[in-house]
XYZ file of C-alpha atoms in Angstrom:
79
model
C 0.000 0.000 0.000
C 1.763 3.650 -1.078
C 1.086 6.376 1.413
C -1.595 8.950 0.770
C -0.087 12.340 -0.392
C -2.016 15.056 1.481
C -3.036 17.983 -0.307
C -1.553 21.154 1.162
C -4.051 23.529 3.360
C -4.616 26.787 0.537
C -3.218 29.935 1.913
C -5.209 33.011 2.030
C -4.367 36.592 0.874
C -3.256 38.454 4.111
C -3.222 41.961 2.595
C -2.520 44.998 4.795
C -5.320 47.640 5.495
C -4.501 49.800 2.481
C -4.898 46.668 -0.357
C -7.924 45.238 0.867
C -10.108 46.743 -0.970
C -7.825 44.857 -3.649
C -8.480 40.708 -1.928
C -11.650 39.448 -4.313
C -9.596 40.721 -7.482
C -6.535 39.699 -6.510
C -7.957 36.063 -5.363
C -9.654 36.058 -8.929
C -6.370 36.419 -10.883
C -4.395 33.948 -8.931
C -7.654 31.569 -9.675
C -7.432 32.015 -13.158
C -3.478 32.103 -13.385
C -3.440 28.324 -11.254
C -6.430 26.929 -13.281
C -4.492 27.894 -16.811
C -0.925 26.553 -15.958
C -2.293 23.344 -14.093
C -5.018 22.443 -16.987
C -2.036 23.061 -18.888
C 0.565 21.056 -17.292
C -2.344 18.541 -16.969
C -2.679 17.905 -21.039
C 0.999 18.345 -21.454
C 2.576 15.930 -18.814
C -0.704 13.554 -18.420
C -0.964 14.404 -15.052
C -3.471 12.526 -12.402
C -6.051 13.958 -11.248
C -4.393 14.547 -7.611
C -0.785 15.277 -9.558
C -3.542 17.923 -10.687
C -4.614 18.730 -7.301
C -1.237 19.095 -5.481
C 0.178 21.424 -8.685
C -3.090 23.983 -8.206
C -2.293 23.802 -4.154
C 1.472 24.217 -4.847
C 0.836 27.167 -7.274
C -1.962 28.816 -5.617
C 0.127 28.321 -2.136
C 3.396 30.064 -3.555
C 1.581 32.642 -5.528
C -0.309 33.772 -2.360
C 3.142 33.740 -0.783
C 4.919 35.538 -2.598
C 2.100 38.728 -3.107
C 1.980 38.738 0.961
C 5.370 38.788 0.971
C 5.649 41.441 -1.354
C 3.216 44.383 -0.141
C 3.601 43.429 3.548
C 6.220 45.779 3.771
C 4.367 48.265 2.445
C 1.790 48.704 5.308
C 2.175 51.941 6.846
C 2.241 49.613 10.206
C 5.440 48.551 9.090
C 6.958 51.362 8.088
């Protein structure tokens, strides 16, 4: 019996106070950029449908990342 993969927990947009405003659009265009590439990679490499799964987590997880990552330092609380 192979061990069961788990599917990583999505991250959410943690946005300071002056982006908010910005966390439905934002959250759409990741959405759409992570459904593209993994449909994509999907035809391409043949993937399964929980290679499928873990790729969209992966991407949508690192995507996420890197925006907070990026325009937390520029809260005026940080600043």
């Amino acid at each position: 019996m192979t061990p069961r993969t788990q599917i990583p927990k999505l991250r959410s947009l943690e946005l300071p106070a002056e982006f908010e405003d910005l966390t439905g659009h934002i959250n759409g265009d990741v959405k759409v950029i992570v459904s593209i590439l993994a449909e994509r990679a999907s035809e391409r490499l043949m993937l399964s449908k929980r290679q499928t799964q873990q790729l969209q987590s992966s991407l949508w997880n690192r995507l996420v990342e890197a925006v907070n990552s990026e325009i937390k330092p520029l809260s005026a609380d940080h600043r």
